[in-house]
Structures are given as C-alpha cells and as structure tokens.
CSV table of C-alpha atoms and ligand atoms in Angstrom, one decimal:
chain,number,residue,atom,x,y,z
A,1,UNK,CA,-34.6,-65.1,58.0
A,2,UNK,CA,-34.7,-61.3,58.0
A,3,UNK,CA,-33.8,-59.4,61.1
A,4,UNK,CA,-34.5,-55.7,61.7
A,5,UNK,CA,-32.3,-53.6,64.0
A,6,UNK,CA,-31.6,-49.9,64.6
A,7,UNK,CA,-28.5,-48.3,66.2
A,8,UNK,CA,-29.9,-45.6,68.4
A,9,UNK,CA,-27.6,-42.6,68.3
A,10,UNK,CA,-27.8,-38.9,67.3
A,11,UNK,CA,-27.5,-37.6,63.7
A,12,UNK,CA,-24.0,-36.3,64.5
A,13,UNK,CA,-22.5,-39.6,65.8
A,14,UNK,CA,-20.5,-39.9,62.7
A,15,UNK,CA,-17.2,-41.9,62.9
A,16,UNK,CA,-13.9,-41.1,61.3
A,17,UNK,CA,-14.4,-37.4,61.4
A,18,UNK,CA,-12.6,-35.0,63.7
A,19,UNK,CA,-15.5,-32.6,64.4
A,20,UNK,CA,-17.9,-35.3,65.7
A,21,UNK,CA,-15.7,-37.3,68.1
A,22,UNK,CA,-16.0,-35.9,71.6
A,23,UNK,CA,-18.7,-35.1,74.1
A,24,UNK,CA,-17.5,-31.5,74.0
A,25,UNK,CA,-18.2,-31.3,70.3
A,26,UNK,CA,-21.5,-33.1,70.5
A,27,UNK,CA,-22.8,-30.2,72.6
A,28,UNK,CA,-22.5,-27.9,69.5
A,29,UNK,CA,-25.1,-29.8,67.6
A,30,UNK,CA,-28.9,-29.6,67.7
A,31,UNK,CA,-31.0,-32.3,69.3
A,32,UNK,CA,-32.9,-34.4,66.7
A,33,UNK,CA,-33.3,-37.8,68.4
A,34,UNK,CA,-36.9,-37.4,69.6
A,35,UNK,CA,-38.4,-36.5,66.3
A,36,UNK,CA,-36.3,-39.1,64.5
A,37,UNK,CA,-37.4,-41.8,66.9
A,38,UNK,CA,-41.1,-40.8,66.4
A,39,UNK,CA,-40.6,-41.3,62.6
A,40,UNK,CA,-39.2,-44.8,63.2
A,41,UNK,CA,-41.9,-45.7,65.7
A,42,UNK,CA,-44.6,-44.6,63.3
A,43,UNK,CA,-43.2,-46.7,60.4
A,44,UNK,CA,-42.9,-49.8,62.7
A,45,UNK,CA,-46.3,-49.4,64.2
A,46,UNK,CA,-47.9,-48.9,60.8
A,47,UNK,CA,-46.5,-52.3,59.8
A,48,UNK,CA,-46.9,-54.0,63.2
A,49,UNK,CA,-43.2,-54.6,63.1
A,50,UNK,CA,-40.9,-55.7,65.9
A,51,UNK,CA,-37.2,-54.6,65.9
A,52,UNK,CA,-34.2,-54.6,68.2
A,53,UNK,CA,-32.7,-51.2,69.2
A,54,UNK,CA,-28.9,-51.1,69.9
A,55,UNK,CA,-28.9,-48.0,72.2
A,56,UNK,CA,-26.0,-45.7,73.0
A,57,UNK,CA,-25.4,-45.3,76.7
A,58,UNK,CA,-24.9,-41.6,76.1
A,59,UNK,CA,-28.4,-41.4,74.7
A,60,UNK,CA,-29.7,-43.3,77.7
A,61,UNK,CA,-27.9,-41.0,80.1
A,62,UNK,CA,-28.9,-37.8,78.3
A,63,UNK,CA,-32.4,-38.7,77.2
A,64,UNK,CA,-33.6,-41.6,79.4
A,65,UNK,CA,-37.2,-40.9,78.1
A,66,UNK,CA,-36.0,-42.2,74.7
A,67,UNK,CA,-35.1,-45.6,76.2
A,68,UNK,CA,-38.3,-45.7,78.3
A,69,UNK,CA,-40.4,-45.0,75.2
A,70,UNK,CA,-38.7,-47.9,73.3
A,71,UNK,CA,-39.5,-50.3,76.1
A,72,UNK,CA,-43.0,-49.1,76.7
A,73,UNK,CA,-43.8,-49.6,73.0
A,74,UNK,CA,-42.7,-53.2,73.4
A,75,UNK,CA,-39.3,-53.3,71.7
A,76,UNK,CA,-36.1,-55.0,72.9
A,77,UNK,CA,-32.8,-53.2,73.4
A,78,UNK,CA,-29.1,-54.0,73.3
A,79,UNK,CA,-25.9,-52.0,73.9
A,80,UNK,CA,-24.1,-49.9,71.3
A,81,UNK,CA,-21.5,-48.8,73.9
A,82,UNK,CA,-21.7,-45.5,75.9
A,83,UNK,CA,-19.5,-43.1,73.9
A,84,UNK,CA,-19.6,-44.4,70.3
A,85,UNK,CA,-15.9,-44.7,69.9
A,86,UNK,CA,-14.1,-47.1,67.5
A,87,UNK,CA,-13.2,-50.2,69.5
A,88,UNK,CA,-9.9,-50.7,67.8
A,89,UNK,CA,-8.8,-47.2,69.1
A,90,UNK,CA,-9.6,-48.2,72.7
A,91,UNK,CA,-7.5,-50.5,74.9
A,92,UNK,CA,-9.3,-53.5,76.6
A,93,UNK,CA,-9.8,-51.6,79.9
A,94,UNK,CA,-11.3,-48.5,78.1
A,95,UNK,CA,-13.6,-50.8,76.1
A,96,UNK,CA,-14.7,-52.7,79.2
A,97,UNK,CA,-15.5,-49.6,81.2
A,98,UNK,CA,-17.4,-48.0,78.3
A,99,UNK,CA,-19.6,-51.1,77.6
A,100,UNK,CA,-20.1,-51.9,81.2
A,101,UNK,CA,-21.4,-48.3,81.8
A,102,UNK,CA,-23.8,-48.6,78.9
A,103,UNK,CA,-25.2,-52.0,80.1
A,104,UNK,CA,-25.7,-50.6,83.7
A,105,UNK,CA,-27.5,-47.5,82.4
A,106,UNK,CA,-29.7,-49.4,80.0
A,107,UNK,CA,-30.6,-52.1,82.6
A,108,UNK,CA,-31.4,-49.4,85.2
A,109,UNK,CA,-33.8,-47.6,82.9
A,110,UNK,CA,-35.4,-50.6,81.2
A,111,UNK,CA,-35.4,-53.2,84.0
A,112,UNK,CA,-34.3,-55.7,81.3
A,113,UNK,CA,-31.1,-57.7,81.2
A,114,UNK,CA,-28.9,-56.5,78.3
A,115,UNK,CA,-27.7,-59.5,76.3
A,116,UNK,CA,-27.2,-58.0,72.8
A,117,UNK,CA,-24.3,-55.9,71.5
A,118,UNK,CA,-23.2,-54.0,68.4
A,119,UNK,CA,-19.9,-52.1,68.2
A,120,UNK,CA,-19.9,-48.6,66.7
A,121,UNK,CA,-18.9,-48.7,63.0
A,122,UNK,CA,-18.5,-52.6,63.2
A,123,UNK,CA,-15.1,-51.8,64.8
A,124,UNK,CA,-14.2,-55.2,66.1
A,125,UNK,CA,-11.7,-56.6,63.7
A,126,UNK,CA,-8.9,-59.2,63.6
A,127,UNK,CA,-6.5,-57.0,65.7
A,128,UNK,CA,-8.9,-56.4,68.6
A,129,UNK,CA,-10.9,-59.6,68.8
A,130,UNK,CA,-10.1,-59.6,72.5
A,131,UNK,CA,-13.3,-57.6,72.7
A,132,UNK,CA,-15.3,-60.8,72.5
A,133,UNK,CA,-13.8,-62.0,75.8
A,134,UNK,CA,-14.9,-58.8,77.5
A,135,UNK,CA,-18.4,-58.9,76.0
A,136,UNK,CA,-18.9,-62.4,77.5
A,137,UNK,CA,-17.6,-61.3,80.9
A,138,UNK,CA,-20.1,-58.4,80.8
A,139,UNK,CA,-23.0,-60.8,80.2
A,140,UNK,CA,-23.4,-60.3,76.4
A,141,UNK,CA,-24.7,-63.5,74.7
A,142,UNK,CA,-25.3,-62.3,71.2
A,143,UNK,CA,-23.0,-60.1,69.2
A,144,UNK,CA,-23.8,-58.3,65.9
A,145,UNK,CA,-20.5,-56.4,65.3
A,146,UNK,CA,-19.0,-58.5,62.6
A,147,UNK,CA,-19.0,-56.9,59.2
A,148,UNK,CA,-17.5,-59.8,57.2
A,149,UNK,CA,-16.0,-57.6,54.4
A,150,UNK,CA,-13.4,-54.8,54.0
A,151,UNK,CA,-14.6,-51.4,55.1
A,152,UNK,CA,-13.2,-47.9,55.7
A,153,UNK,CA,-13.3,-48.4,59.4
A,154,UNK,CA,-13.8,-51.8,61.1
A,155,UNK,CA,-14.7,-54.8,59.0
A,156,UNK,CA,-13.6,-58.4,59.5
A,157,UNK,CA,-12.9,-59.7,55.9
A,158,UNK,CA,-11.3,-62.9,57.2
A,159,UNK,CA,-14.6,-63.9,58.9
A,160,UNK,CA,-15.9,-66.5,56.5
A,161,UNK,CA,-19.6,-66.5,57.4
A,162,UNK,CA,-22.3,-63.9,56.5
A,163,UNK,CA,-24.9,-66.1,58.3
A,164,UNK,CA,-25.6,-66.8,62.0
A,165,UNK,CA,-22.5,-68.5,63.5
A,166,UNK,CA,-20.8,-69.3,66.7
A,167,UNK,CA,-17.5,-67.5,67.5
A,168,UNK,CA,-14.9,-69.6,69.4
A,169,UNK,CA,-12.2,-67.5,71.0
A,170,UNK,CA,-9.9,-68.5,73.9
A,171,UNK,CA,-12.1,-71.4,74.8
A,172,UNK,CA,-15.3,-69.1,74.9
A,173,UNK,CA,-18.4,-69.2,72.7
A,174,UNK,CA,-20.4,-66.2,71.6
A,175,UNK,CA,-23.4,-66.3,69.2
A,176,UNK,CA,-22.8,-64.0,66.2
A,177,UNK,CA,-25.4,-62.5,63.9
A,178,UNK,CA,-23.1,-60.8,61.4
A,179,UNK,CA,-24.0,-58.3,58.7
A,180,UNK,CA,-25.0,-60.2,55.5
A,181,UNK,CA,-23.7,-59.7,52.0
A,182,UNK,CA,-24.2,-61.0,48.5
A,183,UNK,CA,-21.2,-62.0,46.4
A,184,UNK,CA,-21.1,-60.0,43.1
A,185,UNK,CA,-18.3,-61.2,40.8
A,186,UNK,CA,-16.7,-62.9,43.9
A,187,UNK,CA,-16.7,-59.7,46.0
A,188,UNK,CA,-19.0,-59.2,49.0
A,189,UNK,CA,-21.5,-56.5,48.5
A,190,UNK,CA,-23.3,-55.1,51.6
A,191,UNK,CA,-26.8,-53.7,51.1
A,192,UNK,CA,-28.9,-54.1,54.2
A,193,UNK,CA,-28.1,-50.9,56.1
A,194,UNK,CA,-26.8,-47.3,56.4
A,195,UNK,CA,-25.6,-45.6,53.2
A,196,UNK,CA,-25.7,-48.9,51.3
A,197,UNK,CA,-29.4,-49.2,52.0
A,198,UNK,CA,-30.1,-45.6,51.1
A,199,UNK,CA,-28.1,-45.6,47.9
A,200,UNK,CA,-29.6,-48.8,46.4
A,201,UNK,CA,-32.7,-48.6,44.2
A,202,UNK,CA,-35.6,-50.5,45.8
A,203,UNK,CA,-35.9,-52.9,42.9
A,204,UNK,CA,-32.3,-54.1,43.5
A,205,UNK,CA,-32.7,-54.2,47.3
A,206,UNK,CA,-35.8,-56.3,46.7
A,207,UNK,CA,-34.0,-58.7,44.3
A,208,UNK,CA,-31.1,-59.1,46.7
A,209,UNK,CA,-33.3,-59.7,49.7
A,210,UNK,CA,-35.3,-62.3,47.8
A,211,UNK,CA,-32.1,-64.1,46.9
A,212,UNK,CA,-30.3,-64.0,50.3
A,213,UNK,CA,-31.4,-66.4,53.0
A,214,UNK,CA,-30.4,-64.2,55.8
A,215,UNK,CA,-30.7,-60.4,56.2
A,216,UNK,CA,-29.4,-58.3,59.0
A,217,UNK,CA,-31.0,-54.9,58.5
A,218,UNK,CA,-29.1,-52.2,60.4
A,219,UNK,CA,-30.6,-48.7,60.2
A,220,UNK,CA,-30.2,-45.4,62.2
A,221,UNK,CA,-32.5,-42.6,63.1
A,222,UNK,CA,-30.5,-40.2,60.9
A,223,UNK,CA,-31.1,-42.5,57.8
A,224,UNK,CA,-34.6,-41.1,57.7
A,225,UNK,CA,-33.9,-37.5,58.6
A,226,UNK,CA,-33.8,-35.4,55.4
A,227,UNK,CA,-33.7,-32.2,57.4
A,228,UNK,CA,-30.5,-32.9,59.4
A,229,UNK,CA,-27.8,-30.2,59.1
A,230,UNK,CA,-24.9,-31.0,56.8
A,231,UNK,CA,-21.6,-31.4,58.7
A,232,UNK,CA,-19.2,-29.3,56.6
A,233,UNK,CA,-16.0,-31.0,57.8
A,234,UNK,CA,-16.9,-34.4,56.3
A,235,UNK,CA,-14.8,-35.6,53.4
A,236,UNK,CA,-16.6,-35.7,50.1
A,237,UNK,CA,-16.9,-39.4,50.2
A,238,UNK,CA,-18.3,-39.4,53.8
A,239,UNK,CA,-20.6,-36.6,52.9
A,240,UNK,CA,-22.0,-38.6,50.0
A,241,UNK,CA,-22.4,-41.7,52.2
A,242,UNK,CA,-24.0,-39.7,55.0
A,243,UNK,CA,-26.6,-37.7,53.0
A,244,UNK,CA,-27.5,-39.8,49.9
A,245,UNK,CA,-31.0,-41.1,49.7
A,246,UNK,CA,-32.4,-39.6,53.0
A,247,UNK,CA,-35.6,-38.5,51.4
A,248,UNK,CA,-36.5,-41.8,49.8
A,249,UNK,CA,-35.4,-44.0,52.8
A,250,UNK,CA,-38.8,-43.9,54.6
A,251,UNK,CA,-40.7,-45.1,51.5
A,252,UNK,CA,-38.0,-47.7,50.9
A,253,UNK,CA,-38.2,-49.1,54.4
A,254,UNK,CA,-42.0,-49.2,54.2
A,255,UNK,CA,-41.8,-51.2,50.9
A,256,UNK,CA,-39.2,-53.5,52.4
A,257,UNK,CA,-41.4,-54.2,55.5
A,258,UNK,CA,-44.4,-54.8,53.3
A,259,UNK,CA,-42.7,-57.2,50.9
A,260,UNK,CA,-40.7,-59.2,53.5
A,261,UNK,CA,-41.1,-60.6,56.9
A,262,UNK,CA,-38.7,-59.3,59.5
A,263,UNK,CA,-38.1,-60.2,63.2
A,264,UNK,CA,-36.2,-58.9,66.1
A,265,UNK,CA,-33.0,-60.5,67.6
A,266,UNK,CA,-34.9,-62.3,70.4
A,267,UNK,CA,-37.2,-64.0,67.9
A,268,UNK,CA,-34.3,-64.9,65.6
A,269,UNK,CA,-32.1,-66.5,68.3
A,270,UNK,CA,-35.0,-68.7,69.3
A,271,UNK,CA,-35.5,-69.8,65.7
A,272,UNK,CA,-31.9,-70.5,64.8
A,273,UNK,CA,-30.8,-74.1,65.1
A,274,UNK,CA,-27.5,-73.3,66.9
A,275,UNK,CA,-26.3,-76.9,66.7
A,276,UNK,CA,-26.0,-76.6,63.0
A,277,UNK,CA,-24.5,-73.1,62.4
A,278,UNK,CA,-20.9,-72.6,61.3
A,279,UNK,CA,-18.3,-72.5,64.1
A,280,UNK,CA,-15.7,-69.8,63.5
A,281,UNK,CA,-12.5,-70.1,65.4
A,282,UNK,CA,-10.8,-66.7,65.9
B,301,LIG,ZN1,-23.3,-46.3,65.7
C-alpha cells in the first residue's frame, strides 16, 4: 500500500531555525504558495492521482482560496496545526488551542469534518505523547505524526512499527499511519518524503518502493520550487537538506506516480484490516 500526502505550508515554514519561527518573521518573506500549489495540482491531475493534504490553519486563514481550490479539485484535507510550531515545545493547552483553531478554520472553509492530523516536523515523541489524548478529544481519528526513527527534531525511535498500527494510550485508541522506513544494516532509513526524497536517485527510490510493503509519501509545496529564495540563516546541514534536489523533484515524483499505485488516506483506512494491525501501547 502506497499513500500520497502533502503538508500544505509556505516555503519559509522551516523548523529549528530562528529566522522562520514567528508570524512577525513570516511577513518578511514573499508569497509562493499559489504557484507552488498549481505545480502540485498539475502533476496530480496529469496522473489522475488522489492525495491527502495536511493543511496549516495559518494558510487557511491567510489564503482561504488555497483550501477551497484543494476541495473543489476533489482532494481530502487534514490538519497540520495552525502555527507550525514543534509540539514538544508547546504545553498541552497551547497544543489544544492551536490544533482546535486549525480544525475549526478548515471545517468552516471546506464544509468537511477534519479527521486526519500530522504534527509539524513529526514532533510528537516519547516525552509529549499526551498529544494523542488531545487529538482524540478534538475528533481526530487517524494520526500520521509518528516518525519511527531518530531525527534532528521529533522522531519516535521507540515506536516499533513502520506500518499502519493502532496506538493505545491511557485507555484510548487512535489509528496511526506512520512514516515508513527500510532497514539498512539494521538502521532505519527514511526515503519517502522531504529532503530524503529529493536527495535519493530515482533508481534507488524505485528499488526501495518495490521492496517495502507500505509507503507513506510526505511532500511539501517547497519540495518542487527550485526558484525559492535561500534563507541565509540556515545552518549548512539545514541548507543542504532544504535545497538539494529541488530541480529534479518534479520529474522524480512523476516517475514515482507512473511506476506505482498511490492512494489517499481515506482510501487507505478503508482498505486496511484494522483487526490485524500491530497494537502499540504507549
Ligand atoms: Zn510542516
């Protein structure tokens, strides 16, 4: 099963960097979301491909036409919070308010119930797993925030499933569609999104996709925007990760969509036999 998702945010919503953190700073950067969305739509429409869009509430509040466009073109949406902050830097009340606001905004614009969620930077980890309780209270049924490997921010290396699973926490159940990995010499290697996707030659991406039973593709509008300005304050490592492979990403995605069958979250959750997935107690 291969799932295709996009996190809908601006090119400057880069985490772990002091100059791209606040609303005040975001106002300094140019608007690129509309042209970047057009690029994604044209790729998807060319391949008659469905996908799920995890939208930032801030995008919905600032550019509601972006969300309306996604809905009118027949795609489903989920929440990616309102303000794109790292969840482990928020307290439970801040997290609740931020997610609740995004759900209300997205529901108002789309007329759809918001049931899917992904945390910015996969920032639900062992120390802030309380987030799952709040997500359930807010009506989220399927989470896709688990990155079951170590990572510069976020990551849940103790989560022992890179496949659809059910999280049990404090007597509650939530369906989880984590990011997938392949074990290379016993170490998890992520390849289905962001910088990892852009960095990897297509032949390897194809090989890994053929040999992994479950793929969670996670891409962003900026992954395909080779004209985006360079944010000078980024560390060298972040800069490499943010800008590598932008030019070839469109062709790579097109090949991926031609060679493999992908589906959106709604289709995937109907296909999965939830009685027989791993149950992960947190
Ligand atoms: Zn994000």
